[in-house]
Tab-separated table of C-alpha atoms and ligand atoms in Angstrom:
chain	number	residue	atom	x	y	z
A	1	MET	CA	0.000	0.000	0.000
A	2	LEU	CA	1.349	3.442	-0.911
A	3	ASN	CA	1.568	6.255	1.641
A	4	ARG	CA	-1.235	8.542	0.463
A	5	ASN	CA	-0.609	10.842	3.431
A	6	ILE	CA	2.132	12.453	1.325
A	7	LEU	CA	-0.721	14.112	-0.563
A	8	LYS	CA	-2.572	15.104	2.600
A	9	ILE	CA	-2.001	18.778	2.026
A	10	ASP	CA	-4.396	21.471	1.050
A	11	LYS	CA	-3.865	21.115	-2.700
A	12	ILE	CA	-5.749	24.272	-3.624
A	13	ASN	CA	-3.549	26.382	-1.370
A	14	ALA	CA	-0.311	24.488	-1.930
A	15	PHE	CA	2.960	26.140	-2.861
A	16	SER	CA	3.083	23.874	-5.917
A	17	SER	CA	-0.183	25.283	-7.246
A	18	ALA	CA	1.220	28.846	-7.075
A	19	THR	CA	4.485	27.852	-8.777
A	20	ALA	CA	2.590	25.904	-11.468
A	21	TYR	CA	0.400	28.947	-12.088
A	22	VAL	CA	3.477	31.199	-12.444
A	23	ALA	CA	5.134	28.732	-14.840
A	24	ARG	CA	1.976	28.571	-16.975
A	25	TYR	CA	1.598	32.333	-16.938
A	26	LYS	CA	5.202	32.858	-18.096
A	27	LYS	CA	4.783	30.302	-20.874
A	28	GLU	CA	1.566	31.886	-22.103
A	29	HIS	CA	3.010	35.431	-21.918
A	30	PRO	CA	6.692	35.095	-22.857
A	31	GLN	CA	6.914	38.794	-23.747
A	32	ARG	CA	5.932	39.978	-20.234
A	33	ASP	CA	8.675	40.980	-17.827
A	34	VAL	CA	7.701	39.149	-14.636
A	35	ILE	CA	9.438	40.236	-11.415
A	36	SER	CA	9.458	37.961	-8.374
A	37	LEU	CA	9.119	39.337	-4.872
A	38	GLY	CA	8.329	35.805	-3.781
A	39	ILE	CA	11.855	34.499	-4.078
A	40	GLY	CA	13.144	32.339	-1.220
A	41	ASP	CA	16.443	31.732	-2.999
A	42	VAL	CA	19.469	34.020	-2.745
A	43	SER	CA	20.699	36.476	-5.384
A	44	LYS	CA	24.369	36.619	-4.371
A	45	PRO	CA	26.917	34.029	-5.508
A	46	ILE	CA	29.149	32.069	-3.146
A	47	VAL	CA	32.086	34.252	-2.064
A	48	LYS	CA	35.605	33.693	-3.398
A	49	PRO	CA	37.392	32.264	-0.317
A	50	ILE	CA	34.723	29.544	-0.070
A	51	ILE	CA	34.952	28.770	-3.784
A	52	GLU	CA	38.747	28.484	-3.547
A	53	ALA	CA	38.534	26.109	-0.578
A	54	MET	CA	36.070	23.936	-2.463
A	55	HIS	CA	38.288	23.802	-5.551
A	56	LYS	CA	41.006	22.402	-3.324
A	57	ALA	CA	38.549	19.947	-1.754
A	58	VAL	CA	37.657	18.630	-5.212
A	59	ASP	CA	41.364	18.054	-5.871
A	60	ASP	CA	41.621	16.177	-2.534
A	61	LEU	CA	39.215	13.612	-3.935
A	62	ALA	CA	41.496	12.942	-6.926
A	63	ASP	CA	44.213	11.353	-4.803
A	64	MET	CA	43.812	8.447	-2.359
A	65	SER	CA	46.213	10.106	0.121
A	66	SER	CA	43.751	12.976	0.625
A	67	PHE	CA	40.546	11.205	-0.422
A	68	HIS	CA	37.452	11.402	1.815
A	69	GLY	CA	34.929	8.577	1.587
A	70	TYR	CA	32.380	7.045	3.949
A	71	GLY	CA	32.512	7.559	7.663
A	72	GLY	CA	31.723	11.151	8.530
A	73	TYR	CA	28.176	10.458	9.690
A	74	TYR	CA	27.940	13.518	11.941
A	75	GLY	CA	30.162	15.854	9.925
A	76	LEU	CA	33.846	16.712	9.684
A	77	PRO	CA	35.234	17.200	13.207
A	78	GLU	CA	36.993	20.434	12.173
A	79	LEU	CA	33.711	21.867	10.853
A	80	ARG	CA	31.841	20.857	14.004
A	81	GLN	CA	34.547	22.508	16.109
A	82	ALA	CA	34.423	25.665	13.958
A	83	ILE	CA	30.644	25.811	14.426
A	84	ILE	CA	31.079	25.718	18.203
A	85	ASP	CA	33.940	28.242	18.226
A	86	ASN	CA	32.247	30.720	15.914
A	87	ASP	CA	28.514	30.339	16.458
A	88	TYR	CA	28.307	29.146	20.068
A	89	PRO	CA	31.537	30.262	21.808
A	90	GLN	CA	29.839	31.042	25.115
A	91	PHE	CA	27.878	27.808	25.634
A	92	GLY	CA	30.543	25.145	26.180
A	93	PHE	CA	29.150	22.655	23.663
A	94	THR	CA	31.342	19.778	22.492
A	95	ILE	CA	31.485	18.417	18.955
A	96	ASP	CA	29.412	15.440	20.120
A	97	GLU	CA	26.478	17.817	20.307
A	98	VAL	CA	26.827	19.073	16.702
A	99	TYR	CA	25.395	17.234	13.689
A	100	VAL	CA	26.255	18.436	10.184
A	101	SER	CA	23.759	17.629	7.474
A	102	ASP	CA	22.538	18.449	3.979
A	103	GLY	CA	19.931	21.123	4.666
A	104	THR	CA	17.458	22.262	7.252
A	105	LYS	CA	14.544	21.293	5.034
A	106	SER	CA	15.502	17.670	5.704
A	107	ASP	CA	16.739	18.214	9.271
A	108	CYS	CA	13.620	19.944	10.585
A	109	THR	CA	11.453	16.883	10.149
A	110	ASN	CA	14.102	14.109	10.162
A	111	ILE	CA	14.665	15.111	13.786
A	112	LEU	CA	11.140	13.829	14.524
A	113	GLU	CA	12.653	10.328	14.468
A	114	LEU	CA	13.965	11.202	17.928
A	115	PHE	CA	10.436	11.470	19.306
A	116	ASP	CA	7.763	8.914	20.000
A	117	ILE	CA	5.331	8.322	17.134
A	118	ASN	CA	2.400	9.393	19.347
A	119	SER	CA	3.916	12.774	20.213
A	120	ARG	CA	1.535	15.698	19.924
A	121	ILE	CA	3.272	18.177	17.642
A	122	LEU	CA	2.485	21.887	17.758
A	123	MET	CA	3.332	24.586	15.237
A	124	ALA	CA	2.182	28.071	14.299
A	125	ASP	CA	-0.560	28.879	11.838
A	126	PRO	CA	0.753	30.380	9.561
A	127	THR	CA	3.817	28.130	9.461
A	128	TYR	CA	6.745	27.171	7.234
A	129	PRO	CA	4.668	24.577	5.319
A	130	ILE	CA	7.322	21.864	5.314
A	131	TYR	CA	6.779	21.139	9.047
A	132	ARG	CA	3.067	20.598	8.463
A	133	ASN	CA	3.296	18.692	5.182
A	134	ARG	CA	6.048	16.347	6.371
A	135	CYS	CA	4.234	15.655	9.634
A	136	TYR	CA	1.158	14.686	7.632
A	137	ALA	CA	3.263	12.491	5.363
A	138	LEU	CA	4.761	10.778	8.422
A	139	SER	CA	1.280	10.287	9.962
A	140	ARG	CA	2.191	12.452	12.953
A	141	GLU	CA	-0.357	14.197	15.173
A	142	VAL	CA	-0.285	17.881	14.231
A	143	TYR	CA	-1.841	20.808	16.072
A	144	PHE	CA	-1.705	24.527	15.382
A	145	THR	CA	-1.501	27.620	17.511
A	146	PRO	CA	-2.483	31.014	16.081
A	147	LEU	CA	-0.507	34.241	16.259
A	148	ASP	CA	-1.408	37.006	18.718
A	149	GLU	CA	-1.800	40.709	17.892
A	150	ASN	CA	2.010	41.046	17.807
A	151	TYR	CA	2.251	38.149	15.347
A	152	GLN	CA	3.807	35.885	17.986
A	153	MET	CA	2.764	32.243	18.502
A	154	VAL	CA	0.188	31.923	21.270
A	155	ILE	CA	1.447	29.674	24.102
A	156	PRO	CA	-1.221	27.002	24.640
A	157	GLU	CA	-2.877	25.925	27.881
A	158	GLU	CA	-2.804	22.251	26.818
A	159	HIS	CA	0.094	19.816	26.770
A	160	TYR	CA	2.117	19.219	23.598
A	161	ASP	CA	5.241	17.091	23.252
A	162	VAL	CA	7.101	18.748	20.386
A	163	ILE	CA	6.912	22.384	19.305
A	164	PHE	CA	8.209	23.846	16.070
A	165	ILE	CA	9.415	27.411	16.490
A	166	CYS	CA	10.713	29.288	13.476
A	167	SER	CA	12.431	32.468	14.608
A	168	PRO	CA	13.194	34.670	12.706
A	169	SER	CA	9.975	33.548	11.157
A	170	ASN	CA	9.209	32.363	7.702
A	171	PRO	CA	6.654	33.560	6.654
A	172	VAL	CA	5.897	36.371	9.117
A	173	GLY	CA	9.381	37.888	9.096
A	174	ASN	CA	9.474	38.830	12.789
A	175	ALA	CA	11.576	37.193	15.537
A	176	MET	CA	11.048	36.181	19.148
A	177	THR	CA	12.526	38.489	21.739
A	178	TYR	CA	14.343	37.035	24.728
A	179	ASP	CA	11.213	37.487	26.906
A	180	VAL	CA	8.894	35.694	24.497
A	181	LEU	CA	11.328	32.848	23.881
A	182	GLU	CA	11.929	32.447	27.605
A	183	LYS	CA	8.198	31.822	28.064
A	184	TRP	CA	8.306	29.063	25.442
A	185	VAL	CA	11.331	27.476	27.103
A	186	SER	CA	9.522	27.584	30.488
A	187	TYR	CA	6.486	25.969	28.866
A	188	ALA	CA	8.637	23.208	27.376
A	189	VAL	CA	10.467	22.530	30.654
A	190	ARG	CA	7.190	22.503	32.605
A	191	GLU	CA	5.484	20.175	30.093
A	192	ASN	CA	8.477	17.913	29.439
A	193	ALA	CA	8.206	19.015	25.833
A	194	TYR	CA	10.892	19.626	23.210
A	195	ILE	CA	11.395	22.638	20.958
A	196	ILE	CA	12.644	22.245	17.405
A	197	TYR	CA	14.098	25.698	16.936
A	198	ASP	CA	14.496	26.542	13.253
A	199	ASN	CA	17.001	29.378	13.233
A	200	VAL	CA	17.969	29.386	9.544
A	201	TYR	CA	17.598	33.188	9.357
A	202	GLU	CA	19.874	33.879	12.356
A	203	ALA	CA	22.311	35.914	10.199
A	204	PHE	CA	19.604	38.558	9.715
A	205	ILE	CA	19.064	39.249	13.425
A	206	SER	CA	20.034	42.762	14.446
A	207	SER	CA	17.581	43.733	17.220
A	208	PRO	CA	19.400	43.738	20.566
A	209	ASP	CA	16.468	42.074	22.384
A	210	VAL	CA	16.345	39.107	19.943
A	211	PRO	CA	18.626	36.225	20.954
A	212	LYS	CA	20.925	34.877	18.245
A	213	SER	CA	20.468	31.427	19.725
A	214	ILE	CA	17.814	29.791	21.905
A	215	TYR	CA	20.649	28.647	24.199
A	216	GLU	CA	20.975	32.215	25.462
A	217	ILE	CA	18.125	31.011	27.685
A	218	PRO	CA	20.015	28.593	29.960
A	219	GLU	CA	17.155	26.112	30.461
A	220	ALA	CA	16.907	25.647	26.675
A	221	ARG	CA	19.684	23.045	26.850
A	222	LYS	CA	17.211	20.701	28.478
A	223	CYS	CA	14.563	21.026	25.799
A	224	ALA	CA	15.696	22.699	22.555
A	225	ILE	CA	17.324	21.466	19.370
A	226	GLU	CA	18.570	24.404	17.315
A	227	LEU	CA	18.841	24.118	13.536
A	228	ARG	CA	20.883	26.406	11.321
A	229	SER	CA	21.798	26.377	7.660
A	230	PHE	CA	24.503	27.737	5.386
A	231	SER	CA	21.830	28.288	2.705
A	232	LYS	CA	20.904	31.910	3.259
A	233	ARG	CA	23.943	33.085	5.159
A	234	ALA	CA	26.500	31.764	2.645
A	235	SER	CA	24.424	31.122	-0.538
A	236	PHE	CA	24.557	27.323	-0.112
A	237	THR	CA	20.970	26.875	-1.370
A	238	GLY	CA	22.208	24.674	-4.225
A	239	LEU	CA	25.356	23.366	-2.549
A	240	ARG	CA	23.526	22.085	0.588
A	241	CYS	CA	24.960	22.128	4.109
A	242	SER	CA	23.310	22.646	7.484
A	243	TYR	CA	23.746	21.642	11.087
A	244	PHE	CA	21.930	21.341	14.365
A	245	ILE	CA	22.776	21.243	18.044
A	246	LEU	CA	21.377	18.355	20.050
A	247	PRO	CA	22.491	19.120	23.612
A	248	LYS	CA	23.724	16.239	25.756
A	249	GLU	CA	21.071	17.117	28.332
A	250	ILE	CA	18.514	15.824	25.768
A	251	ASP	CA	20.262	12.886	24.106
A	252	THR	CA	23.706	11.460	23.488
A	253	VAL	CA	22.827	7.997	22.196
A	254	LEU	CA	19.613	7.757	20.223
A	255	PHE	CA	20.286	10.197	17.455
A	256	LYS	CA	23.835	8.954	16.875
A	257	GLU	CA	22.449	5.447	16.446
A	258	ARG	CA	19.721	6.733	14.167
A	259	THR	CA	22.172	8.766	12.080
A	260	ILE	CA	24.677	5.963	11.583
A	261	ASN	CA	21.828	3.828	10.231
A	262	ARG	CA	20.210	6.502	8.165
A	263	PHE	CA	22.722	9.015	6.803
A	264	ASN	CA	26.142	8.710	5.224
A	265	GLY	CA	27.119	12.290	5.949
A	266	ALA	CA	26.988	15.624	4.169
A	267	SER	CA	29.035	16.161	1.007
A	268	TYR	CA	32.751	16.553	1.738
A	269	VAL	CA	33.095	19.469	-0.690
A	270	ALA	CA	30.109	21.301	0.810
A	271	GLN	CA	31.510	20.808	4.321
A	272	VAL	CA	34.897	22.206	3.317
A	273	GLY	CA	33.022	25.163	1.859
A	274	ALA	CA	31.063	25.566	5.097
A	275	LEU	CA	34.321	25.467	7.069
A	276	ALA	CA	35.763	28.202	4.819
A	277	SER	CA	32.710	30.372	5.544
A	278	PHE	CA	34.222	30.933	9.005
A	279	LEU	CA	37.462	32.417	7.617
A	280	PRO	CA	37.714	36.133	8.522
A	281	GLU	CA	37.895	37.101	4.824
A	282	SER	CA	34.702	35.087	4.109
A	283	ARG	CA	32.869	36.474	7.118
A	284	GLU	CA	33.478	40.029	5.983
A	285	LEU	CA	32.120	39.329	2.488
A	286	LEU	CA	29.146	37.337	3.781
A	287	GLN	CA	28.223	40.103	6.204
A	288	LYS	CA	28.212	42.569	3.289
A	289	ASN	CA	25.749	40.332	1.431
A	290	ILE	CA	23.475	40.151	4.469
A	291	GLU	CA	23.583	43.963	4.747
A	292	ILE	CA	22.483	44.223	1.096
A	293	TYR	CA	19.534	41.879	1.677
A	294	LYS	CA	18.641	43.833	4.812
A	295	GLU	CA	18.752	47.109	2.903
A	296	ASN	CA	16.498	45.541	0.289
A	297	ILE	CA	13.876	44.337	2.775
A	298	THR	CA	13.961	47.679	4.597
A	299	PHE	CA	13.250	49.413	1.291
A	300	LEU	CA	10.351	47.026	0.594
A	301	LYS	CA	8.959	47.404	4.117
A	302	LYS	CA	8.992	51.204	3.919
A	303	SER	CA	7.541	51.205	0.413
A	304	PHE	CA	4.583	48.970	1.305
A	305	GLU	CA	3.959	50.967	4.472
A	306	LYS	CA	3.984	54.182	2.432
A	307	MET	CA	1.379	52.662	0.133
A	308	GLY	CA	-0.869	52.163	3.169
A	309	PHE	CA	-0.356	48.431	3.764
A	310	GLU	CA	-0.097	46.956	7.256
A	311	VAL	CA	3.359	45.355	7.314
A	312	THR	CA	5.173	43.232	9.876
A	313	GLY	CA	8.679	41.705	9.908
A	314	GLY	CA	11.646	42.780	7.823
A	315	VAL	CA	13.854	43.849	10.724
A	316	ASP	CA	15.444	40.553	11.777
A	317	SER	CA	14.602	38.552	8.677
A	318	PRO	CA	14.596	38.903	4.895
A	319	TYR	CA	10.777	38.675	4.749
A	320	ILE	CA	7.835	40.988	5.325
A	321	TRP	CA	4.256	39.862	5.915
A	322	VAL	CA	1.793	42.220	4.327
A	323	LYS	CA	-1.945	42.516	4.920
A	324	ASN	CA	-3.888	42.508	1.704
A	325	LYS	CA	-5.862	45.759	1.370
A	326	GLU	CA	-8.476	44.256	-0.904
A	327	ASN	CA	-11.319	42.098	0.281
A	328	ILE	CA	-10.344	39.055	-1.785
A	329	SER	CA	-8.570	35.792	-0.913
A	330	SER	CA	-4.791	35.679	-0.860
A	331	PHE	CA	-4.755	33.456	-3.964
A	332	GLU	CA	-7.096	35.820	-5.833
A	333	TYR	CA	-4.821	38.703	-4.881
A	334	PHE	CA	-1.750	36.749	-6.036
A	335	HIS	CA	-3.431	36.051	-9.420
A	336	LYS	CA	-4.521	39.658	-9.752
A	337	ILE	CA	-1.092	41.139	-9.015
A	338	LEU	CA	0.596	38.714	-11.396
A	339	ASN	CA	-1.880	39.465	-14.181
A	340	GLU	CA	-2.139	43.224	-13.679
A	341	ILE	CA	1.448	44.225	-12.902
A	342	ASN	CA	3.448	41.025	-13.546
A	343	VAL	CA	4.812	40.818	-10.020
A	344	ILE	CA	4.979	37.568	-8.039
A	345	ILE	CA	4.144	37.614	-4.329
A	346	VAL	CA	3.492	34.575	-2.125
A	347	PRO	CA	-0.152	34.127	-1.092
A	348	GLY	CA	-0.505	33.826	2.685
A	349	ALA	CA	-2.897	30.856	2.527
A	350	ILE	CA	0.052	28.657	1.501
A	351	PHE	CA	1.276	28.939	5.083
A	352	GLY	CA	-2.025	27.956	6.699
A	353	PRO	CA	-5.653	29.111	7.058
A	354	HIS	CA	-4.617	32.046	9.275
A	355	GLY	CA	-2.338	33.246	6.476
A	356	GLU	CA	-5.462	34.118	4.493
A	357	GLY	CA	-5.637	37.850	3.776
A	358	TYR	CA	-1.845	38.254	3.766
A	359	PHE	CA	1.049	37.892	1.363
A	360	ARG	CA	4.788	37.385	1.868
A	361	VAL	CA	7.422	39.544	0.216
A	362	SER	CA	11.112	38.612	0.139
A	363	GLY	CA	14.196	40.806	0.233
A	364	LEU	CA	16.469	38.029	-1.020
A	365	GLY	CA	16.162	39.203	-4.629
A	366	THR	CA	17.992	42.163	-6.104
A	367	ILE	CA	17.346	45.748	-5.071
A	368	GLU	CA	16.882	46.730	-8.746
A	369	ASN	CA	13.983	44.293	-9.076
A	370	SER	CA	12.486	45.465	-5.776
A	371	ARG	CA	12.538	49.072	-7.010
A	372	ARG	CA	10.874	48.118	-10.294
A	373	ALA	CA	8.236	45.994	-8.538
A	374	VAL	CA	7.442	48.794	-6.077
A	375	GLU	CA	7.027	51.279	-8.942
A	376	ARG	CA	4.489	48.924	-10.520
A	377	PHE	CA	2.573	48.573	-7.237
A	378	GLN	CA	2.559	52.378	-6.805
A	379	ARG	CA	1.297	52.971	-10.328
A	380	TYR	CA	-1.345	50.274	-9.917
A	381	TYR	CA	-2.735	51.818	-6.733
A	382	GLU	CA	-2.553	55.368	-8.131
A	383	GLU	CA	-4.474	54.309	-11.204
A	384	SER	CA	-7.054	52.078	-9.514
A	385	HIS	CA	-7.841	54.375	-6.521
B	401	PLP	N1	13.584	26.399	7.328
B	401	PLP	C1	13.007	27.539	6.920
B	401	PLP	C2	12.170	28.300	7.867
B	401	PLP	C3	13.176	28.005	5.607
B	401	PLP	O1	12.585	29.134	5.220
B	401	PLP	C4	13.979	27.259	4.724
B	401	PLP	C5	14.199	27.682	3.327
B	401	PLP	O2	13.674	28.604	2.788
B	401	PLP	C6	14.549	26.080	5.192
B	401	PLP	C7	14.343	25.679	6.489
B	401	PLP	C8	15.363	25.216	4.275
B	401	PLP	O3	16.704	25.440	4.455
B	401	PLP	P1	17.802	24.552	3.697
B	401	PLP	O4	18.136	25.267	2.441
B	401	PLP	O5	18.940	24.494	4.654
B	401	PLP	O6	17.214	23.217	3.447
């Protein structure tokens, strides 16, 4: 019998239906200049010091004396040490608590193998849809919590076993302050629950009251697994490398056993590239890229606000979450904007029923395209109102 739960997603509001619509639209109107503000991919190439390190890594594989084959199930020790030294210097983690992998998209739900099949799993609505869709596919028990008036996940009264927190948030674009996150950690400790903390947008955090890591809250070591990725911070979206921290207070045995049986390790070349991302010369270049994306999202945030939209996010993340001004569904609005001004936005309903009435805009594209898209929006609203 096939696992039909893989299709247990809201097909009408699925990401795939929006991308299929865009593909069809472009094919039918090849002469139209379509600009995407929906982009989740990066628009900066991998920086030179990382490329050079990877060239050398490729050469390593050409000679048996420097060849790397099977065996690095949890990642290269030098990369795991660099992650601790650079990203978590104050927490005293050891490399046994770091797992290198091939992307947070896989990690965020592969980690569910650590938890009992009957665990009650909680996530936000709206949410990064992969958590929801993969949980359905794995026949896991999924529950949702809405956002409050500050667009923060409401802490439930009931018991849940596993909680997905995405901060900085995709899609909402805001981040949890220390105070808010501390309440979630207290909830998890009180309920004997675990937090899967998706922190892939950590590089974009600049607000002083937003922790860079959940482990800034000391009790988080007992309950939180933090996931990070090289995708957005170092343009590894096609190369693939990520990691997560599984503190020894949670587990030292189960996930190692699981990993040895399940995963043959991340690509050697990608890991060497990830290691090179910590070189001072790489860090400087990568920080410049992040500043450019941040400038872009700030421009978009201000522009939509100026046009009278209610906007959240865009300070500690590359996304803004915009309330649709028209009384139509988020998919109707997406179709309308694509047809009228040839701009792609992401309809909020993709992220869950409470995303209805909103759309997501990304600052990961180029500033030139953002300017052109904003001009089209301005003209559209001047002409139609
Ligand atoms: N988690 C969130 C919240 C994301 O937005 C994304 C990608 O857009 C991912 C995970 C996937 O990251 P990776 O490229 O490391 O698989």
